[in-house]
Amino acid sequence: MKKFLTAALALVLLLTLAACGGREGKEDPSGSPALYGVSEVQSVVDAGAFSESLEEVDADTAFALYKLADYGLERENMYDASVIRSAGATCEEMAVLCFDSEEQASKAVEALEDYVAGQITANEDYRPAEIPKLENALVKQLQHTVLLLVANDYEAAAIDAYHSKS
């Protein structure tokens, strides 16, 4: 039941992040009005989903960090991104990546799932207390938008996002 609730709340969070704004000069391919912005990421932070302050990462760094080129993506395919992550004390992070197509977003999902698996392996001995967060990481796709969430409190993240859009 808990996994179902977490998945349902994650879907609600992803729906609030469904349409990315065109900060890179490109328009949202879905034609939807921009629902996603820094304020939604900040609302997840404000909800207490993370145990520490996270730092913003630019889109170019995120593209390299998640090794998206290894999955056949080019930096130009990712027209918007908002990424915050721990400076090193924890494995917590949140990324919303927007692509030109659903097919590209699917490739990014595969990259992010492999990234999380790699984080689990890398942190088993180094930060074993972080493993449950990584094992519960959310990687979801909605159309051309992909969400990665590694949080201390997943319910706070999802509930806050739900209330911020209702």
CSV table of N, CA and C in Angstrom, one decimal:
chain,number,residue,atom,x,y,z
A,1,MET,N,0.8,-1.2,0.0
A,1,MET,CA,0.0,0.0,0.0
A,1,MET,C,0.9,1.3,0.0
A,2,LYS,N,2.0,1.2,0.8
A,2,LYS,CA,2.9,2.4,0.8
A,2,LYS,C,3.5,2.7,-0.5
A,3,LYS,N,3.9,1.6,-1.2
A,3,LYS,CA,4.5,1.8,-2.6
A,3,LYS,C,3.4,2.4,-3.5
A,4,PHE,N,2.2,2.0,-3.4
A,4,PHE,CA,1.1,2.5,-4.3
A,4,PHE,C,0.9,4.0,-4.0
A,5,LEU,N,0.9,4.3,-2.7
A,5,LEU,CA,0.7,5.7,-2.3
A,5,LEU,C,1.8,6.6,-2.8
A,6,THR,N,3.0,6.1,-2.6
A,6,THR,CA,4.2,6.8,-3.1
A,6,THR,C,4.2,7.0,-4.6
A,7,ALA,N,3.8,6.0,-5.3
A,7,ALA,CA,3.7,6.1,-6.8
A,7,ALA,C,2.6,7.1,-7.2
A,8,ALA,N,1.5,7.0,-6.5
A,8,ALA,CA,0.4,7.9,-6.8
A,8,ALA,C,0.8,9.4,-6.5
A,9,LEU,N,1.4,9.6,-5.4
A,9,LEU,CA,1.8,10.9,-5.1
A,9,LEU,C,2.9,11.4,-6.0
A,10,ALA,N,3.8,10.5,-6.5
A,10,ALA,CA,4.8,10.9,-7.4
A,10,ALA,C,4.2,11.3,-8.8
A,11,LEU,N,3.2,10.6,-9.2
A,11,LEU,CA,2.5,10.9,-10.4
A,11,LEU,C,1.9,12.3,-10.3
A,12,VAL,N,1.3,12.6,-9.1
A,12,VAL,CA,0.7,14.0,-8.9
A,12,VAL,C,1.8,15.0,-9.0
A,13,LEU,N,3.0,14.7,-8.4
A,13,LEU,CA,4.1,15.7,-8.5
A,13,LEU,C,4.5,15.8,-9.9
A,14,LEU,N,4.6,14.7,-10.7
A,14,LEU,CA,5.1,14.8,-12.0
A,14,LEU,C,4.1,15.6,-12.9
A,15,LEU,N,2.8,15.4,-12.6
A,15,LEU,CA,1.8,16.2,-13.4
A,15,LEU,C,1.9,17.7,-13.2
A,16,THR,N,2.3,18.1,-12.0
A,16,THR,CA,2.5,19.5,-11.7
A,16,THR,C,3.7,20.0,-12.5
A,17,LEU,N,4.6,19.1,-12.8
A,17,LEU,CA,5.9,19.5,-13.5
A,17,LEU,C,5.8,19.2,-15.0
A,18,ALA,N,4.6,18.9,-15.5
A,18,ALA,CA,4.5,18.3,-16.9
A,18,ALA,C,5.0,19.2,-18.0
A,19,ALA,N,4.7,20.4,-17.9
A,19,ALA,CA,5.1,21.3,-19.1
A,19,ALA,C,6.3,22.2,-18.6
A,20,CYS,N,7.4,22.1,-19.3
A,20,CYS,CA,8.6,22.9,-18.9
A,20,CYS,C,8.5,24.2,-19.7
A,21,GLY,N,9.0,25.2,-19.1
A,21,GLY,CA,9.2,26.5,-19.8
A,21,GLY,C,10.3,26.5,-20.7
A,22,GLY,N,10.4,27.3,-21.7
A,22,GLY,CA,11.4,27.3,-22.7
A,22,GLY,C,12.5,28.3,-22.4
A,23,ARG,N,13.3,28.1,-21.4
A,23,ARG,CA,14.4,29.0,-21.0
A,23,ARG,C,15.5,29.0,-22.0
A,24,GLU,N,15.7,27.9,-22.8
A,24,GLU,CA,16.7,27.9,-23.8
A,24,GLU,C,16.3,28.5,-25.1
A,25,GLY,N,15.2,29.2,-25.2
A,25,GLY,CA,14.7,29.8,-26.4
A,25,GLY,C,13.8,28.9,-27.2
A,26,LYS,N,13.6,27.7,-26.8
A,26,LYS,CA,12.7,26.8,-27.5
A,26,LYS,C,11.3,26.8,-26.8
A,27,GLU,N,10.3,26.5,-27.6
A,27,GLU,CA,9.0,26.4,-27.0
A,27,GLU,C,8.7,25.0,-26.6
A,28,ASP,N,7.8,24.9,-25.7
A,28,ASP,CA,7.4,23.6,-25.2
A,28,ASP,C,6.7,22.9,-26.4
A,29,PRO,N,7.2,21.7,-26.8
A,29,PRO,CA,6.6,21.0,-28.0
A,29,PRO,C,5.2,20.6,-27.8
A,30,SER,N,4.7,20.5,-26.5
A,30,SER,CA,3.3,20.0,-26.3
A,30,SER,C,2.4,21.2,-26.6
A,31,GLY,N,2.9,22.4,-26.6
A,31,GLY,CA,2.0,23.6,-26.8
A,31,GLY,C,1.3,24.0,-25.5
A,32,SER,N,1.6,23.2,-24.4
A,32,SER,CA,0.9,23.5,-23.1
A,32,SER,C,1.5,24.8,-22.5
A,33,PRO,N,0.6,25.5,-21.7
A,33,PRO,CA,1.2,26.6,-21.0
A,33,PRO,C,2.2,26.1,-20.0
A,34,ALA,N,3.2,26.9,-19.7
A,34,ALA,CA,4.3,26.5,-18.7
A,34,ALA,C,3.7,26.3,-17.3
A,35,LEU,N,3.7,25.1,-16.8
A,35,LEU,CA,3.3,24.9,-15.4
A,35,LEU,C,4.5,24.7,-14.5
A,36,TYR,N,5.6,24.5,-15.1
A,36,TYR,CA,6.8,24.2,-14.3
A,36,TYR,C,7.7,25.4,-14.2
A,37,GLY,N,8.3,25.6,-13.0
A,37,GLY,CA,9.3,26.7,-12.9
A,37,GLY,C,10.0,26.5,-11.6
A,38,VAL,N,10.9,27.4,-11.3
A,38,VAL,CA,11.7,27.3,-10.1
A,38,VAL,C,10.8,27.3,-8.8
A,39,SER,N,9.7,27.9,-8.9
A,39,SER,CA,8.8,28.0,-7.7
A,39,SER,C,8.3,26.6,-7.3
A,40,GLU,N,8.1,25.7,-8.3
A,40,GLU,CA,7.7,24.3,-7.9
A,40,GLU,C,8.8,23.5,-7.3
A,41,VAL,N,10.0,23.7,-7.8
A,41,VAL,CA,11.2,23.0,-7.1
A,41,VAL,C,11.3,23.6,-5.7
A,42,GLN,N,11.2,24.9,-5.6
A,42,GLN,CA,11.4,25.5,-4.3
A,42,GLN,C,10.3,25.1,-3.4
A,43,SER,N,9.1,24.8,-3.9
A,43,SER,CA,8.0,24.4,-3.0
A,43,SER,C,8.3,23.0,-2.4
A,44,VAL,N,9.0,22.1,-3.2
A,44,VAL,CA,9.4,20.8,-2.7
A,44,VAL,C,10.4,21.0,-1.6
A,45,VAL,N,11.4,21.9,-1.9
A,45,VAL,CA,12.4,22.2,-0.8
A,45,VAL,C,11.7,22.7,0.4
A,46,ASP,N,10.8,23.7,0.3
A,46,ASP,CA,10.2,24.3,1.4
A,46,ASP,C,9.3,23.3,2.2
A,47,ALA,N,8.8,22.3,1.5
A,47,ALA,CA,8.0,21.3,2.2
A,47,ALA,C,8.8,20.4,3.2
A,48,GLY,N,10.1,20.5,3.1
A,48,GLY,CA,11.0,19.7,4.0
A,48,GLY,C,11.3,18.3,3.4
A,49,ALA,N,11.3,18.2,2.1
A,49,ALA,CA,11.6,16.9,1.5
A,49,ALA,C,13.1,16.5,1.6
A,50,PHE,N,13.9,17.5,1.8
A,50,PHE,CA,15.3,17.3,1.9
A,50,PHE,C,15.9,17.6,3.3
A,51,SER,N,16.9,16.8,3.7
A,51,SER,CA,17.5,17.0,5.0
A,51,SER,C,18.6,18.0,5.1
A,52,GLU,N,18.9,18.6,3.9
A,52,GLU,CA,20.0,19.6,3.9
A,52,GLU,C,19.7,20.6,2.7
A,53,SER,N,20.4,21.7,2.7
A,53,SER,CA,20.2,22.6,1.6
A,53,SER,C,20.9,22.0,0.3
A,54,LEU,N,20.2,22.1,-0.8
A,54,LEU,CA,20.8,21.6,-2.0
A,54,LEU,C,21.2,22.7,-2.9
A,55,GLU,N,22.2,22.4,-3.8
A,55,GLU,CA,22.7,23.4,-4.7
A,55,GLU,C,22.2,23.2,-6.1
A,56,GLU,N,22.0,24.3,-6.8
A,56,GLU,CA,21.5,24.3,-8.1
A,56,GLU,C,22.7,23.9,-9.1
A,57,VAL,N,22.3,23.1,-10.1
A,57,VAL,CA,23.2,22.6,-11.1
A,57,VAL,C,22.7,23.0,-12.4
A,58,ASP,N,23.6,23.6,-13.3
A,58,ASP,CA,23.2,24.1,-14.6
A,58,ASP,C,22.9,22.9,-15.5
A,59,ALA,N,22.2,23.2,-16.6
A,59,ALA,CA,21.7,22.1,-17.5
A,59,ALA,C,22.9,21.4,-18.2
A,60,ASP,N,24.0,22.1,-18.5
A,60,ASP,CA,25.1,21.5,-19.2
A,60,ASP,C,25.8,20.5,-18.2
A,61,THR,N,25.9,20.9,-16.9
A,61,THR,CA,26.5,20.0,-16.0
A,61,THR,C,25.6,18.8,-15.7
A,62,ALA,N,24.3,19.0,-15.6
A,62,ALA,CA,23.3,17.9,-15.5
A,62,ALA,C,23.4,16.9,-16.6
A,63,PHE,N,23.5,17.4,-17.8
A,63,PHE,CA,23.6,16.6,-19.0
A,63,PHE,C,24.8,15.6,-18.9
A,64,ALA,N,25.9,16.2,-18.5
A,64,ALA,CA,27.1,15.4,-18.3
A,64,ALA,C,27.0,14.5,-17.1
A,65,LEU,N,26.5,15.0,-16.0
A,65,LEU,CA,26.4,14.2,-14.7
A,65,LEU,C,25.6,12.9,-15.0
A,66,TYR,N,24.5,13.0,-15.7
A,66,TYR,CA,23.6,11.9,-15.9
A,66,TYR,C,24.0,11.1,-17.1
A,67,LYS,N,25.1,11.4,-17.8
A,67,LYS,CA,25.7,10.7,-18.9
A,67,LYS,C,24.6,10.5,-20.0
A,68,LEU,N,23.9,11.6,-20.3
A,68,LEU,CA,22.8,11.4,-21.3
A,68,LEU,C,23.3,11.2,-22.7
A,69,ALA,N,24.5,11.6,-23.0
A,69,ALA,CA,25.1,11.4,-24.3
A,69,ALA,C,25.3,9.9,-24.6
A,70,ASP,N,25.6,9.1,-23.5
A,70,ASP,CA,25.8,7.7,-23.6
A,70,ASP,C,24.5,7.0,-24.0
A,71,TYR,N,23.3,7.7,-24.0
A,71,TYR,CA,22.0,7.1,-24.3
A,71,TYR,C,21.5,7.7,-25.6
A,72,GLY,N,22.4,8.2,-26.4
A,72,GLY,CA,22.0,8.7,-27.7
A,72,GLY,C,21.4,10.1,-27.8
A,73,LEU,N,21.5,10.8,-26.6
A,73,LEU,CA,20.9,12.2,-26.6
A,73,LEU,C,22.0,13.2,-26.8
A,74,GLU,N,21.6,14.3,-27.4
A,74,GLU,CA,22.5,15.5,-27.5
A,74,GLU,C,22.0,16.6,-26.6
A,75,ARG,N,22.9,17.4,-26.2
A,75,ARG,CA,22.5,18.5,-25.3
A,75,ARG,C,21.4,19.3,-25.9
A,76,GLU,N,21.3,19.5,-27.2
A,76,GLU,CA,20.3,20.3,-27.8
A,76,GLU,C,18.9,19.7,-27.6
A,77,ASN,N,18.9,18.4,-27.4
A,77,ASN,CA,17.6,17.7,-27.2
A,77,ASN,C,16.9,18.1,-25.9
A,78,MET,N,17.7,18.5,-24.9
A,78,MET,CA,17.2,18.9,-23.6
A,78,MET,C,17.0,20.4,-23.6
A,79,TYR,N,15.8,20.8,-23.8
A,79,TYR,CA,15.6,22.3,-23.9
A,79,TYR,C,15.4,23.0,-22.6
A,80,ASP,N,15.2,22.3,-21.5
A,80,ASP,CA,15.1,23.0,-20.2
A,80,ASP,C,15.4,22.0,-19.2
A,81,ALA,N,15.9,22.5,-18.0
A,81,ALA,CA,16.3,21.6,-16.9
A,81,ALA,C,16.3,22.4,-15.6
A,82,SER,N,15.9,21.8,-14.6
A,82,SER,CA,16.1,22.4,-13.2
A,82,SER,C,16.6,21.3,-12.3
A,83,VAL,N,17.8,21.4,-11.8
A,83,VAL,CA,18.4,20.4,-11.0
A,83,VAL,C,19.0,21.0,-9.8
A,84,ILE,N,18.7,20.3,-8.6
A,84,ILE,CA,19.3,20.7,-7.4
A,84,ILE,C,19.8,19.4,-6.8
A,85,ARG,N,20.9,19.5,-6.1
A,85,ARG,CA,21.5,18.3,-5.5
A,85,ARG,C,22.4,18.6,-4.4
A,86,SER,N,22.7,17.6,-3.6
A,86,SER,CA,23.5,17.7,-2.4
A,86,SER,C,25.0,18.0,-2.8
A,87,ALA,N,25.6,18.8,-2.0
A,87,ALA,CA,27.1,19.1,-2.3
A,87,ALA,C,27.9,17.9,-1.8
A,88,GLY,N,27.4,16.9,-1.2
A,88,GLY,CA,28.1,15.7,-0.9
A,88,GLY,C,27.8,15.1,0.4
A,89,ALA,N,27.1,15.7,1.3
A,89,ALA,CA,26.7,15.1,2.6
A,89,ALA,C,25.7,14.0,2.4
A,90,THR,N,24.8,14.1,1.5
A,90,THR,CA,23.8,13.1,1.2
A,90,THR,C,23.7,12.8,-0.3
A,91,CYS,N,22.8,11.9,-0.6
A,91,CYS,CA,22.6,11.6,-2.0
A,91,CYS,C,21.3,12.2,-2.6
A,92,GLU,N,20.8,13.2,-1.8
A,92,GLU,CA,19.5,13.8,-2.2
A,92,GLU,C,19.7,14.7,-3.4
A,93,GLU,N,18.6,14.7,-4.2
A,93,GLU,CA,18.6,15.5,-5.4
A,93,GLU,C,17.2,15.5,-6.1
A,94,MET,N,17.0,16.5,-6.9
A,94,MET,CA,15.8,16.6,-7.7
A,94,MET,C,16.1,17.2,-9.0
A,95,ALA,N,15.7,16.5,-10.1
A,95,ALA,CA,15.9,17.0,-11.4
A,95,ALA,C,14.7,16.9,-12.2
A,96,VAL,N,14.4,17.9,-13.0
A,96,VAL,CA,13.3,17.9,-13.9
A,96,VAL,C,14.0,18.3,-15.3
A,97,LEU,N,13.9,17.3,-16.2
A,97,LEU,CA,14.5,17.5,-17.5
A,97,LEU,C,13.5,17.5,-18.6
A,98,CYS,N,13.6,18.4,-19.5
A,98,CYS,CA,12.6,18.5,-20.6
A,98,CYS,C,13.2,18.3,-21.9
A,99,PHE,N,12.6,17.4,-22.7
A,99,PHE,CA,13.2,17.1,-24.0
A,99,PHE,C,12.2,17.4,-25.2
A,100,ASP,N,12.8,17.4,-26.4
A,100,ASP,CA,12.0,17.7,-27.5
A,100,ASP,C,10.9,16.6,-27.9
A,101,SER,N,11.1,15.4,-27.4
A,101,SER,CA,10.2,14.3,-27.7
A,101,SER,C,10.1,13.3,-26.6
A,102,GLU,N,9.0,12.6,-26.6
A,102,GLU,CA,8.8,11.5,-25.7
A,102,GLU,C,9.8,10.4,-25.8
A,103,GLU,N,10.3,10.2,-27.0
A,103,GLU,CA,11.3,9.1,-27.2
A,103,GLU,C,12.6,9.5,-26.6
A,104,GLN,N,13.0,10.8,-26.7
A,104,GLN,CA,14.2,11.3,-26.0
A,104,GLN,C,14.0,11.2,-24.5
A,105,ALA,N,12.8,11.6,-24.0
A,105,ALA,CA,12.6,11.5,-22.6
A,105,ALA,C,12.7,10.0,-22.1
A,106,SER,N,12.2,9.1,-22.9
A,106,SER,CA,12.4,7.7,-22.5
A,106,SER,C,13.8,7.2,-22.4
A,107,LYS,N,14.7,7.7,-23.3
A,107,LYS,CA,16.1,7.5,-23.2
A,107,LYS,C,16.7,8.1,-21.9
A,108,ALA,N,16.2,9.3,-21.5
A,108,ALA,CA,16.7,9.9,-20.3
A,108,ALA,C,16.2,9.1,-19.1
A,109,VAL,N,15.0,8.5,-19.1
A,109,VAL,CA,14.6,7.7,-18.0
A,109,VAL,C,15.6,6.5,-17.8
A,110,GLU,N,15.9,5.9,-18.9
A,110,GLU,CA,16.9,4.8,-18.8
A,110,GLU,C,18.2,5.3,-18.2
A,111,ALA,N,18.7,6.4,-18.6
A,111,ALA,CA,19.9,7.0,-18.1
A,111,ALA,C,19.8,7.3,-16.6
A,112,LEU,N,18.7,7.9,-16.2
A,112,LEU,CA,18.6,8.2,-14.8
A,112,LEU,C,18.4,7.0,-13.9
A,113,GLU,N,17.7,5.9,-14.4
A,113,GLU,CA,17.6,4.7,-13.7
A,113,GLU,C,19.0,4.1,-13.5
A,114,ASP,N,19.8,4.1,-14.5
A,114,ASP,CA,21.2,3.6,-14.4
A,114,ASP,C,22.0,4.5,-13.5
A,115,TYR,N,21.8,5.8,-13.5
A,115,TYR,CA,22.5,6.7,-12.6
A,115,TYR,C,22.2,6.3,-11.2
A,116,VAL,N,21.0,6.1,-10.9
A,116,VAL,CA,20.6,5.8,-9.5
A,116,VAL,C,21.2,4.4,-9.1
A,117,ALA,N,21.2,3.5,-10.0
A,117,ALA,CA,21.8,2.2,-9.7
A,117,ALA,C,23.3,2.3,-9.4
A,118,GLY,N,23.9,3.2,-10.2
A,118,GLY,CA,25.3,3.5,-9.9
A,118,GLY,C,25.6,4.2,-8.6
A,119,GLN,N,24.7,5.0,-8.2
A,119,GLN,CA,24.8,5.7,-6.9
A,119,GLN,C,24.6,4.7,-5.8
A,120,ILE,N,23.8,3.8,-5.9
A,120,ILE,CA,23.6,2.7,-4.9
A,120,ILE,C,24.9,2.0,-4.7
A,121,THR,N,25.5,1.5,-5.9
A,121,THR,CA,26.7,0.8,-5.8
A,121,THR,C,27.9,1.6,-5.2
A,122,ALA,N,28.0,2.9,-5.6
A,122,ALA,CA,29.0,3.7,-5.1
A,122,ALA,C,28.9,4.1,-3.7
A,123,ASN,N,27.7,4.1,-3.1
A,123,ASN,CA,27.5,4.5,-1.8
A,123,ASN,C,27.3,3.4,-0.8
A,124,GLU,N,27.3,2.2,-1.2
A,124,GLU,CA,27.0,1.1,-0.3
A,124,GLU,C,27.9,1.1,0.9
A,125,ASP,N,29.2,1.3,0.7
A,125,ASP,CA,30.2,1.3,1.8
A,125,ASP,C,30.5,2.7,2.3
A,126,TYR,N,30.4,3.7,1.4
A,126,TYR,CA,30.7,5.1,1.7
A,126,TYR,C,29.7,5.8,2.6
A,127,ARG,N,28.4,5.7,2.1
A,127,ARG,CA,27.3,6.3,2.9
A,127,ARG,C,26.1,5.3,2.9
A,128,PRO,N,26.2,4.2,3.7
A,128,PRO,CA,25.2,3.2,3.8
A,128,PRO,C,23.8,3.8,4.2
A,129,ALA,N,23.8,4.8,5.0
A,129,ALA,CA,22.5,5.4,5.5
A,129,ALA,C,21.7,6.0,4.3
A,130,GLU,N,22.4,6.3,3.2
A,130,GLU,CA,21.7,6.9,2.0
A,130,GLU,C,21.1,5.9,1.1
A,131,ILE,N,21.4,4.6,1.3
A,131,ILE,CA,20.9,3.6,0.4
A,131,ILE,C,19.4,3.5,0.3
A,132,PRO,N,18.7,3.6,1.5
A,132,PRO,CA,17.2,3.5,1.4
A,132,PRO,C,16.6,4.7,0.6
A,133,LYS,N,17.2,5.9,0.6
A,133,LYS,CA,16.7,7.0,-0.2
A,133,LYS,C,16.9,6.7,-1.7
A,134,LEU,N,18.0,6.1,-2.0
A,134,LEU,CA,18.3,5.8,-3.4
A,134,LEU,C,17.4,4.6,-3.9
A,135,GLU,N,17.2,3.6,-3.0
A,135,GLU,CA,16.3,2.5,-3.4
A,135,GLU,C,14.9,3.0,-3.6
A,136,ASN,N,14.5,4.1,-3.0
A,136,ASN,CA,13.1,4.6,-3.2
A,136,ASN,C,13.1,5.8,-4.1
A,137,ALA,N,14.2,6.0,-4.9
A,137,ALA,CA,14.2,7.1,-5.8
A,137,ALA,C,13.1,7.0,-6.8
A,138,LEU,N,12.6,8.2,-7.2
A,138,LEU,CA,11.5,8.2,-8.2
A,138,LEU,C,12.1,8.7,-9.5
A,139,VAL,N,11.9,7.9,-10.5
A,139,VAL,CA,12.3,8.3,-11.9
A,139,VAL,C,11.0,8.1,-12.7
A,140,LYS,N,10.4,9.2,-13.1
A,140,LYS,CA,9.1,9.1,-13.8
A,140,LYS,C,9.2,10.0,-15.1
A,141,GLN,N,8.4,9.6,-16.1
A,141,GLN,CA,8.2,10.3,-17.3
A,141,GLN,C,6.8,10.7,-17.5
A,142,LEU,N,6.5,11.9,-17.9
A,142,LEU,CA,5.2,12.3,-18.4
A,142,LEU,C,5.5,13.1,-19.7
A,143,GLN,N,5.1,12.5,-20.8
A,143,GLN,CA,5.3,13.0,-22.1
A,143,GLN,C,6.8,13.3,-22.3
A,144,HIS,N,7.2,14.5,-22.5
A,144,HIS,CA,8.6,14.8,-22.8
A,144,HIS,C,9.4,15.3,-21.5
A,145,THR,N,8.8,15.2,-20.4
A,145,THR,CA,9.4,15.6,-19.1
A,145,THR,C,9.7,14.4,-18.2
A,146,VAL,N,10.9,14.5,-17.6
A,146,VAL,CA,11.4,13.4,-16.8
A,146,VAL,C,11.7,14.0,-15.4
A,147,LEU,N,11.3,13.3,-14.4
A,147,LEU,CA,11.6,13.7,-13.0
A,147,LEU,C,12.5,12.7,-12.3
A,148,LEU,N,13.5,13.1,-11.6
A,148,LEU,CA,14.3,12.3,-10.7
A,148,LEU,C,14.1,13.0,-9.3
A,149,LEU,N,13.8,12.2,-8.3
A,149,LEU,CA,13.7,12.7,-7.0
A,149,LEU,C,14.3,11.6,-6.0
A,150,VAL,N,15.3,12.1,-5.3
A,150,VAL,CA,15.9,11.3,-4.2
A,150,VAL,C,15.8,12.2,-3.0
A,151,ALA,N,14.9,11.9,-2.1
A,151,ALA,CA,14.6,12.8,-1.0
A,151,ALA,C,14.6,12.0,0.3
A,152,ASN,N,14.7,12.8,1.4
A,152,ASN,CA,14.6,12.3,2.7
A,152,ASN,C,13.2,12.0,3.1
A,153,ASP,N,12.2,12.8,2.6
A,153,ASP,CA,10.8,12.7,2.9
A,153,ASP,C,10.0,12.8,1.6
A,154,TYR,N,9.7,11.6,1.0
A,154,TYR,CA,9.0,11.6,-0.3
A,154,TYR,C,7.6,12.1,-0.1
A,155,GLU,N,6.9,11.8,0.9
A,155,GLU,CA,5.6,12.2,1.1
A,155,GLU,C,5.5,13.8,1.2
A,156,ALA,N,6.4,14.4,1.9
A,156,ALA,CA,6.4,15.9,1.9
A,156,ALA,C,6.5,16.5,0.5
A,157,ALA,N,7.4,15.9,-0.3
A,157,ALA,CA,7.6,16.4,-1.6
A,157,ALA,C,6.3,16.3,-2.4
A,158,ALA,N,5.7,15.1,-2.4
A,158,ALA,CA,4.5,14.9,-3.2
A,158,ALA,C,3.3,15.6,-2.7
A,159,ILE,N,3.1,15.6,-1.4
A,159,ILE,CA,1.9,16.3,-0.9
A,159,ILE,C,2.0,17.8,-1.1
A,160,ASP,N,3.2,18.4,-0.9
A,160,ASP,CA,3.3,19.8,-1.1
A,160,ASP,C,3.0,20.2,-2.6
A,161,ALA,N,3.5,19.4,-3.5
A,161,ALA,CA,3.3,19.7,-4.9
A,161,ALA,C,1.8,19.6,-5.2
A,162,TYR,N,1.1,18.6,-4.6
A,162,TYR,CA,-0.3,18.5,-4.9
A,162,TYR,C,-1.1,19.7,-4.4
A,163,HIS,N,-0.7,20.1,-3.2
A,163,HIS,CA,-1.5,21.3,-2.6
A,163,HIS,C,-1.1,22.6,-3.3
A,164,SER,N,0.1,22.7,-3.8
A,164,SER,CA,0.5,23.9,-4.5
A,164,SER,C,-0.3,24.1,-5.8
A,165,LYS,N,-0.8,23.0,-6.4
A,165,LYS,CA,-1.5,23.1,-7.7
A,165,LYS,C,-3.0,23.0,-7.5
A,166,SER,N,-3.5,22.7,-6.3
A,166,SER,CA,-5.0,22.5,-6.2
A,166,SER,C,-5.7,23.7,-6.0
